[in-house]
Amino acid sequence: MSKVLDGITVIEQGTFITGPAAGMLLADLGADVIKVEQPGTGDPFRAFKGGLYSPHYQTYNRNKRSIEIDARKPDDAQVFDDLIREADVYIQNFRPGAAERLGAGEARLRALNPRLVYCAISGFGQTGPAAARPAYDSVAQAASGFLNLLVNPANPRVVGPAIADALTGFYAAYGILGALVERARTGVGRSVEVSMLEAMCHFNLDAFTHYFSEGEVMGPFSRPSVSQSYALACADGKKLALHMSSPEKFWRGLANAIERPDILQDARFATRAGRIAHHEELISVLGAVFALRTREEWCRRLAAEDVPHAPMYDTAEALQDPQARHLQLEIEGSHPTQGRWRTVRSPVSFDGQRASTVIPPPVLGEHNAEIRGALAARKPHPDTRDPS
């Protein structure tokens, strides 16, 4: 199957998550993403139990090629420059100023290739009072106001995956794609900048809009109460989620499924406004009811009444759901040294064709000879003479 970014070459000099995530998204769409890494150690995210193929690294580096380059060595610096001359996109997520010190600043690379789309990812932006500060996922979540919406005030503890890191990679890829579309019209590359702070503030747009329009500062339970969302434990210890939203038909269906038609006669729960105001009480009422049957039984009853729900799967369960299996979310590839490798496919389909094939993440320097050989083959031989 032809990929939509076939023919686009990306040089990614990324580490940890933000830069590699952006590169992976482009690779999933068919771009040739060449990951430039330090000899011997590579991306620091590789390190794991004495090896260089951690689950963290594997998550964000599929469908790429790896080359080791030490830019302090003249020959390697020349290889890097040759890669840039032929590239469409360059991605880095260094702290501001580091790329220039490494000979990979925008001005220098653009002089080599005016068509280059140069993407710089940072924690707090390229300039400003916080630009030089170190930034990791929880730092960006906190600074953007997003973490305040996730942490339970009664037990303030960071939860969940690296949302800010991954989302910043998404926004970077989004900006790169826009720049590539414009370059098709103008022939000139753009500088694309995104910071983790900017990405998370934009992702937190709903909370800011409530504040701008109503002066409301949202908290961890603001949206769940308005959307009428619930996480409920069942008799077998398994959990399920409800998202009742606003249509009354869902509440009538729920009342039927739990055999409690009286619940909608209760003055506290008879209207949407009442259910929002008395969300805590409703959690207690529903919690007591759902504790009486197994999750499987509740899912059957809720489905029969068309109530928006889903089992709260853990990672081992989610991809075994019949719908997930139908969508072929789990795919696998074969690595020449690592063997069978499994992942979750890109969610985007084109013309009804799913991204069902994958190239496992490269081991460090796996494509050294291949990439260097291709560059050498494209260079004119020193004895070549101009026939004119």
CSV table of C-alpha atoms in Angstrom, one decimal:
chain,number,residue,atom,x,y,z
A,1,MET,CA,0.0,0.0,0.0
A,2,SER,CA,1.3,3.4,-0.9
A,3,LYS,CA,1.9,5.7,2.1
A,4,VAL,CA,0.8,9.3,2.0
A,5,LEU,CA,4.2,10.6,3.0
A,6,ASP,CA,6.2,8.3,0.7
A,7,GLY,CA,9.2,10.2,-0.7
A,8,ILE,CA,9.5,12.5,2.4
A,9,THR,CA,12.8,12.2,4.3
A,10,VAL,CA,12.9,13.2,7.9
A,11,ILE,CA,16.1,13.5,9.9
A,12,GLU,CA,15.2,13.1,13.6
A,13,GLN,CA,17.8,14.0,16.2
A,14,GLY,CA,15.3,13.4,19.0
A,15,THR,CA,15.6,11.9,22.5
A,16,PHE,CA,13.1,10.6,25.1
A,17,ILE,CA,9.6,11.3,23.8
A,18,THR,CA,8.6,14.6,22.2
A,19,GLY,CA,11.0,14.5,19.2
A,20,PRO,CA,10.8,10.7,18.7
A,21,ALA,CA,7.0,10.8,18.9
A,22,ALA,CA,6.8,13.5,16.2
A,23,GLY,CA,9.1,11.4,14.0
A,24,MET,CA,7.1,8.2,14.6
A,25,LEU,CA,3.9,9.9,13.5
A,26,LEU,CA,5.5,10.9,10.3
A,27,ALA,CA,7.0,7.5,9.9
A,28,ASP,CA,3.7,5.8,10.4
A,29,LEU,CA,2.4,7.8,7.4
A,30,GLY,CA,5.2,6.6,5.2
A,31,ALA,CA,8.1,9.1,5.7
A,32,ASP,CA,11.6,7.7,5.7
A,33,VAL,CA,12.6,8.8,9.2
A,34,ILE,CA,16.4,8.5,9.9
A,35,LYS,CA,17.1,8.7,13.6
A,36,VAL,CA,20.5,10.3,14.3
A,37,GLU,CA,22.0,9.0,17.5
A,38,GLN,CA,25.2,9.2,19.6
A,39,PRO,CA,27.5,6.3,19.0
A,40,GLY,CA,27.5,3.6,21.7
A,41,THR,CA,24.6,5.0,23.7
A,42,GLY,CA,22.1,6.4,21.4
A,43,ASP,CA,18.8,7.9,22.5
A,44,PRO,CA,19.0,7.9,26.4
A,45,PHE,CA,15.5,6.3,26.4
A,46,ARG,CA,17.1,3.2,25.0
A,47,ALA,CA,18.8,2.2,28.3
A,48,PHE,CA,17.0,-0.6,30.1
A,49,LYS,CA,18.3,-3.4,32.3
A,50,GLY,CA,21.8,-3.3,30.8
A,51,GLY,CA,20.5,-3.1,27.2
A,52,LEU,CA,19.6,-0.5,24.6
A,53,TYR,CA,16.0,-1.6,23.6
A,54,SER,CA,13.7,-0.4,26.4
A,55,PRO,CA,9.9,-0.6,26.2
A,56,HIS,CA,10.0,3.3,26.5
A,57,TYR,CA,12.2,3.5,23.4
A,58,GLN,CA,10.2,1.0,21.5
A,59,THR,CA,7.0,2.9,22.0
A,60,TYR,CA,8.1,5.9,20.0
A,61,ASN,CA,10.6,4.6,17.4
A,62,ARG,CA,9.0,2.1,15.1
A,63,ASN,CA,9.2,2.5,11.3
A,64,LYS,CA,12.5,4.3,11.6
A,65,ARG,CA,16.1,3.8,10.6
A,66,SER,CA,19.1,4.4,13.0
A,67,ILE,CA,22.5,5.8,12.2
A,68,GLU,CA,25.2,6.7,14.7
A,69,ILE,CA,26.9,10.0,14.1
A,70,ASP,CA,29.5,11.8,16.2
A,71,ALA,CA,29.4,15.3,14.9
A,72,ARG,CA,32.7,16.1,16.5
A,73,LYS,CA,34.4,13.9,13.9
A,74,PRO,CA,34.8,15.6,10.5
A,75,ASP,CA,33.8,12.6,8.5
A,76,ASP,CA,30.6,12.1,10.6
A,77,ALA,CA,29.9,15.9,10.4
A,78,GLN,CA,30.0,15.6,6.6
A,79,VAL,CA,27.6,12.6,6.7
A,80,PHE,CA,25.2,14.7,8.8
A,81,ASP,CA,25.4,17.6,6.3
A,82,ASP,CA,24.8,15.3,3.4
A,83,LEU,CA,21.7,13.9,5.1
A,84,ILE,CA,20.4,17.4,5.7
A,85,ARG,CA,21.0,18.4,2.0
A,86,GLU,CA,18.7,15.6,0.9
A,87,ALA,CA,16.1,15.9,3.7
A,88,ASP,CA,12.6,17.4,3.8
A,89,VAL,CA,12.3,17.7,7.5
A,90,TYR,CA,14.7,18.0,10.5
A,91,ILE,CA,13.4,17.5,14.1
A,92,GLN,CA,15.2,18.2,17.3
A,93,ASN,CA,14.0,18.5,20.9
A,94,PHE,CA,17.2,20.0,22.5
A,95,ARG,CA,17.1,22.8,25.1
A,96,PRO,CA,17.2,26.2,23.4
A,97,GLY,CA,20.7,27.0,22.2
A,98,ALA,CA,22.0,23.4,22.2
A,99,ALA,CA,21.3,22.8,18.5
A,100,GLU,CA,23.5,25.7,17.6
A,101,ARG,CA,26.3,24.4,19.8
A,102,LEU,CA,26.0,21.0,18.1
A,103,GLY,CA,26.1,22.5,14.6
A,104,ALA,CA,22.5,21.8,14.0
A,105,GLY,CA,21.0,25.3,14.4
A,106,GLU,CA,18.3,26.4,11.9
A,107,ALA,CA,20.4,29.0,10.2
A,108,ARG,CA,23.2,26.6,9.4
A,109,LEU,CA,20.9,23.8,8.2
A,110,ARG,CA,18.8,26.1,6.1
A,111,ALA,CA,21.9,27.4,4.4
A,112,LEU,CA,22.5,23.7,3.4
A,113,ASN,CA,18.9,23.2,2.3
A,114,PRO,CA,16.5,26.1,1.8
A,115,ARG,CA,13.6,23.7,1.4
A,116,LEU,CA,14.1,22.2,4.8
A,117,VAL,CA,11.2,22.2,7.3
A,118,TYR,CA,13.1,22.7,10.6
A,119,CYS,CA,11.2,21.7,13.7
A,120,ALA,CA,12.4,22.7,17.2
A,121,ILE,CA,10.6,21.3,20.2
A,122,SER,CA,11.3,22.7,23.6
A,123,GLY,CA,9.9,22.6,27.2
A,124,PHE,CA,9.0,26.3,27.7
A,125,GLY,CA,9.7,27.9,24.3
A,126,GLN,CA,12.8,29.2,22.6
A,127,THR,CA,12.8,32.5,24.4
A,128,GLY,CA,11.6,34.0,27.7
A,129,PRO,CA,12.3,33.8,31.4
A,130,ALA,CA,11.7,30.0,31.6
A,131,ALA,CA,13.3,29.0,28.3
A,132,ALA,CA,16.4,27.5,29.8
A,133,ARG,CA,14.5,25.5,32.5
A,134,PRO,CA,14.4,21.7,32.3
A,135,ALA,CA,11.0,20.4,31.4
A,136,TYR,CA,9.5,17.0,31.6
A,137,ASP,CA,6.0,15.6,31.3
A,138,SER,CA,4.7,16.4,34.8
A,139,VAL,CA,6.3,19.8,34.7
A,140,ALA,CA,4.5,20.8,31.6
A,141,GLN,CA,1.2,19.4,32.8
A,142,ALA,CA,1.5,21.4,36.0
A,143,ALA,CA,2.5,24.7,34.3
A,144,SER,CA,-0.4,24.5,31.9
A,145,GLY,CA,-3.0,24.0,34.5
A,146,PHE,CA,-3.8,20.5,33.2
A,147,LEU,CA,-2.3,18.5,36.1
A,148,ASN,CA,-4.7,20.3,38.5
A,149,LEU,CA,-7.6,18.7,36.6
A,150,LEU,CA,-6.2,15.2,37.1
A,151,VAL,CA,-5.0,15.1,40.7
A,152,ASN,CA,-7.4,14.1,43.4
A,153,PRO,CA,-7.3,16.9,45.9
A,154,ALA,CA,-7.8,14.4,48.7
A,155,ASN,CA,-4.7,12.4,47.6
A,156,PRO,CA,-2.5,14.7,45.5
A,157,ARG,CA,-0.5,12.3,43.4
A,158,VAL,CA,0.6,12.3,39.8
A,159,VAL,CA,-1.3,9.7,37.8
A,160,GLY,CA,-1.4,8.3,34.3
A,161,PRO,CA,0.9,8.2,31.3
A,162,ALA,CA,3.2,10.9,29.8
A,163,ILE,CA,0.4,12.9,28.2
A,164,ALA,CA,2.3,16.2,27.7
A,165,ASP,CA,5.3,14.5,26.1
A,166,ALA,CA,3.2,12.5,23.6
A,167,LEU,CA,0.8,15.4,22.8
A,168,THR,CA,3.7,17.7,22.1
A,169,GLY,CA,4.9,15.2,19.6
A,170,PHE,CA,1.5,15.2,18.0
A,171,TYR,CA,1.4,19.0,17.8
A,172,ALA,CA,4.9,19.0,16.3
A,173,ALA,CA,3.9,16.5,13.6
A,174,TYR,CA,0.8,18.6,12.9
A,175,GLY,CA,2.9,21.7,12.4
A,176,ILE,CA,5.4,19.9,10.2
A,177,LEU,CA,2.6,18.6,7.9
A,178,GLY,CA,1.2,22.1,7.6
A,179,ALA,CA,4.7,23.4,6.6
A,180,LEU,CA,5.1,20.6,4.0
A,181,VAL,CA,1.8,21.5,2.4
A,182,GLU,CA,2.9,25.2,2.2
A,183,ARG,CA,6.3,24.2,0.8
A,184,ALA,CA,4.6,22.4,-2.0
A,185,ARG,CA,3.2,25.8,-3.1
A,186,THR,CA,6.2,28.0,-2.3
A,187,GLY,CA,9.3,25.7,-2.6
A,188,VAL,CA,10.6,27.2,0.7
A,189,GLY,CA,10.8,25.5,4.1
A,190,ARG,CA,9.6,26.9,7.3
A,191,SER,CA,10.7,26.9,10.9
A,192,VAL,CA,8.2,25.0,13.1
A,193,GLU,CA,8.4,25.6,16.9
A,194,VAL,CA,6.3,24.0,19.6
A,195,SER,CA,6.9,23.8,23.3
A,196,MET,CA,5.4,21.5,25.8
A,197,LEU,CA,3.9,24.4,27.7
A,198,GLU,CA,2.1,25.7,24.5
A,199,ALA,CA,1.0,22.3,23.5
A,200,MET,CA,-0.6,21.5,26.9
A,201,CYS,CA,-2.2,24.9,27.2
A,202,HIS,CA,-3.9,24.3,23.9
A,203,PHE,CA,-4.9,20.8,24.9
A,204,ASN,CA,-6.4,22.3,28.1
A,205,LEU,CA,-8.4,24.7,25.9
A,206,ASP,CA,-11.8,23.7,27.4
A,207,ALA,CA,-10.7,24.8,30.9
A,208,PHE,CA,-9.4,28.1,29.7
A,209,THR,CA,-12.6,28.7,27.7
A,210,HIS,CA,-14.7,28.2,30.7
A,211,TYR,CA,-12.6,30.7,32.6
A,212,PHE,CA,-12.6,33.3,29.8
A,213,SER,CA,-16.3,33.0,29.2
A,214,GLU,CA,-17.7,32.3,32.7
A,215,GLY,CA,-15.0,33.1,35.1
A,216,GLU,CA,-15.1,29.5,36.2
A,217,VAL,CA,-11.9,27.8,37.4
A,218,MET,CA,-12.5,24.1,36.7
A,219,GLY,CA,-11.3,21.4,39.1
A,220,PRO,CA,-10.8,17.6,38.8
A,221,PHE,CA,-14.5,16.8,39.1
A,222,SER,CA,-15.9,19.7,37.0
A,223,ARG,CA,-16.1,17.9,33.7
A,224,PRO,CA,-17.2,14.5,35.1
A,225,SER,CA,-20.1,16.1,36.9
A,226,VAL,CA,-21.3,18.0,33.8
A,227,SER,CA,-20.8,15.1,31.4
A,228,GLN,CA,-22.2,12.7,34.0
A,229,SER,CA,-19.3,10.3,33.9
A,230,TYR,CA,-18.9,7.4,36.4
A,231,ALA,CA,-16.4,4.7,37.2
A,232,LEU,CA,-18.2,1.9,39.0
A,233,ALA,CA,-16.9,-1.3,40.7
A,234,CYS,CA,-18.9,-4.5,40.0
A,235,ALA,CA,-19.5,-7.6,42.1
A,236,ASP,CA,-16.4,-9.4,40.6
A,237,GLY,CA,-14.1,-6.5,41.4
A,238,LYS,CA,-13.9,-5.4,37.8
A,239,LYS,CA,-14.9,-1.9,36.9
A,240,LEU,CA,-16.9,-0.2,34.1
A,241,ALA,CA,-17.4,3.4,32.9
A,242,LEU,CA,-20.6,5.2,32.1
A,243,HIS,CA,-20.8,8.5,30.2
A,244,MET,CA,-24.4,9.6,30.4
A,245,SER,CA,-24.1,13.0,28.7
A,246,SER,CA,-27.3,15.0,28.4
A,247,PRO,CA,-29.9,13.0,26.4
A,248,GLU,CA,-32.7,11.8,28.8
A,249,LYS,CA,-33.1,8.6,26.9
A,250,PHE,CA,-29.8,7.4,28.3
A,251,TRP,CA,-31.0,7.9,31.8
A,252,ARG,CA,-34.2,6.1,31.1
A,253,GLY,CA,-32.2,3.2,29.6
A,254,LEU,CA,-30.0,3.2,32.7
A,255,ALA,CA,-33.0,3.1,35.1
A,256,ASN,CA,-34.3,0.1,33.1
A,257,ALA,CA,-31.0,-1.7,33.1
A,258,ILE,CA,-30.5,-1.4,36.8
A,259,GLU,CA,-34.2,-2.0,37.5
A,260,ARG,CA,-34.5,1.2,39.4
A,261,PRO,CA,-37.3,3.2,37.6
A,262,ASP,CA,-37.7,5.2,40.9
A,263,ILE,CA,-34.3,6.8,40.5
A,264,LEU,CA,-35.7,9.4,38.1
A,265,GLN,CA,-38.5,10.2,40.4
A,266,ASP,CA,-36.0,11.2,43.1
A,267,ALA,CA,-36.1,15.0,43.1
A,268,ARG,CA,-32.3,15.1,43.3
A,269,PHE,CA,-31.9,13.1,40.1
A,270,ALA,CA,-35.0,13.9,38.1
A,271,THR,CA,-33.3,16.6,35.9
A,272,ARG,CA,-29.9,17.1,34.4
A,273,ALA,CA,-29.3,20.1,36.6
A,274,GLY,CA,-30.2,18.1,39.6
A,275,ARG,CA,-27.9,15.2,38.6
A,276,ILE,CA,-25.0,17.6,38.1
A,277,ALA,CA,-25.7,19.3,41.5
A,278,HIS,CA,-25.9,16.0,43.3
A,279,HIS,CA,-23.2,14.1,41.4
A,280,GLU,CA,-21.6,12.8,44.6
A,281,GLU,CA,-24.9,11.3,45.9
A,282,LEU,CA,-25.6,9.7,42.5
A,283,ILE,CA,-22.1,8.1,42.6
A,284,SER,CA,-23.1,6.5,45.9
A,285,VAL,CA,-26.4,5.3,44.7
A,286,LEU,CA,-25.1,3.8,41.5
A,287,GLY,CA,-22.1,2.4,43.3
A,288,ALA,CA,-24.3,0.4,45.6
A,289,VAL,CA,-26.4,-1.0,42.7
A,290,PHE,CA,-23.4,-1.9,40.5
A,291,ALA,CA,-21.8,-3.8,43.3
A,292,LEU,CA,-24.6,-6.4,43.1
A,293,ARG,CA,-23.7,-7.9,39.7
A,294,THR,CA,-20.7,-8.9,37.6
A,295,ARG,CA,-19.2,-6.6,35.0
A,296,GLU,CA,-20.2,-9.0,32.2
A,297,GLU,CA,-23.8,-9.0,33.4
A,298,TRP,CA,-23.9,-5.2,33.7
A,299,CYS,CA,-22.4,-4.8,30.2
A,300,ARG,CA,-25.0,-7.1,28.7
A,301,ARG,CA,-27.9,-5.2,30.4
A,302,LEU,CA,-26.5,-1.7,29.5
A,303,ALA,CA,-26.0,-2.7,25.9
A,304,ALA,CA,-29.6,-4.0,25.7
A,305,GLU,CA,-30.8,-0.5,26.8
A,306,ASP,CA,-28.3,1.4,24.5
A,307,VAL,CA,-26.6,3.1,27.5
A,308,PRO,CA,-23.1,4.6,26.8
A,309,HIS,CA,-20.7,2.4,28.7
A,310,ALA,CA,-17.5,0.3,28.4
A,311,PRO,CA,-15.6,-2.1,30.6
A,312,MET,CA,-12.6,-0.4,32.3
A,313,TYR,CA,-10.1,-2.7,30.7
A,314,ASP,CA,-6.5,-3.0,31.8
A,315,THR,CA,-3.8,-3.2,29.1
A,316,ALA,CA,-3.9,-7.0,29.0
A,317,GLU,CA,-7.6,-6.9,28.3
A,318,ALA,CA,-8.2,-4.0,26.0
A,319,LEU,CA,-7.0,-5.4,22.7
A,320,GLN,CA,-8.9,-8.7,23.2
A,321,ASP,CA,-12.2,-6.9,23.1
A,322,PRO,CA,-14.2,-8.2,20.0
A,323,GLN,CA,-14.3,-4.7,18.5
A,324,ALA,CA,-10.6,-4.1,19.0
A,325,ARG,CA,-9.9,-7.4,17.3
A,326,HIS,CA,-12.3,-6.5,14.5
A,327,LEU,CA,-10.4,-3.3,13.9
A,328,GLN,CA,-7.0,-5.2,14.0
A,329,LEU,CA,-5.5,-2.8,16.4
A,330,GLU,CA,-2.7,-5.1,17.4
A,331,ILE,CA,-0.2,-5.7,14.6
A,332,GLU,CA,3.3,-7.2,14.5
A,333,GLY,CA,6.5,-7.2,12.7
A,334,SER,CA,9.7,-9.2,12.7
A,335,HIS,CA,13.0,-7.8,13.7
A,336,PRO,CA,16.2,-9.5,12.4
A,337,THR,CA,17.7,-9.7,15.9
A,338,GLN,CA,14.9,-8.9,18.3
A,339,GLY,CA,12.4,-11.4,16.8
A,340,ARG,CA,8.6,-11.0,16.9
A,341,TRP,CA,7.5,-7.5,17.8
A,342,ARG,CA,4.0,-6.3,18.6
A,343,THR,CA,2.5,-2.9,18.7
A,344,VAL,CA,-0.8,-0.9,18.2
A,345,ARG,CA,-1.3,0.3,14.6
A,346,SER,CA,-1.8,3.9,13.6
A,347,PRO,CA,-5.5,4.8,14.0
A,348,VAL,CA,-5.7,6.5,10.6
A,349,SER,CA,-7.0,4.6,7.6
A,350,PHE,CA,-6.8,5.8,4.0
A,351,ASP,CA,-9.3,4.6,1.4
A,352,GLY,CA,-10.4,2.0,3.9
A,353,GLN,CA,-7.0,0.5,4.2
A,354,ARG,CA,-5.5,0.1,7.7
A,355,ALA,CA,-1.9,0.5,8.5
A,356,SER,CA,-1.4,-3.2,9.1
A,357,THR,CA,2.3,-3.5,8.6
A,358,VAL,CA,5.1,-2.2,10.8
A,359,ILE,CA,8.9,-2.1,11.0
A,360,PRO,CA,10.1,-2.7,14.5
A,361,PRO,CA,12.3,0.0,16.1
A,362,PRO,CA,15.9,-0.2,15.0
A,363,VAL,CA,18.7,-1.3,17.2
A,364,LEU,CA,21.4,1.4,17.7
A,365,GLY,CA,23.2,2.0,14.4
A,366,GLU,CA,21.3,-0.8,12.6
A,367,HIS,CA,21.3,1.2,9.3
A,368,ASN,CA,24.8,2.7,9.5
A,369,ALA,CA,26.2,0.9,6.5
A,370,GLU,CA,23.0,1.2,4.5
A,371,ILE,CA,22.6,5.0,4.9
A,372,ARG,CA,26.3,5.8,4.6
A,373,GLY,CA,26.5,3.6,1.5
A,374,ALA,CA,23.5,5.3,-0.2
A,375,LEU,CA,25.0,8.7,0.5
A,376,ALA,CA,28.3,7.7,-1.0
A,377,ALA,CA,26.7,6.2,-4.1
A,378,ARG,CA,24.9,9.5,-4.8
A,379,LYS,CA,28.0,11.6,-4.6
A,380,PRO,CA,29.9,12.3,-7.8
A,381,HIS,CA,33.2,10.4,-8.1
A,382,PRO,CA,36.2,12.7,-7.7
A,383,ASP,CA,37.4,11.7,-11.2
A,384,THR,CA,34.2,12.7,-12.8
A,385,ARG,CA,34.7,15.4,-15.4
A,386,ASP,CA,32.1,17.9,-16.7
A,387,PRO,CA,31.7,16.8,-20.4
A,388,SER,CA,31.1,20.4,-21.4
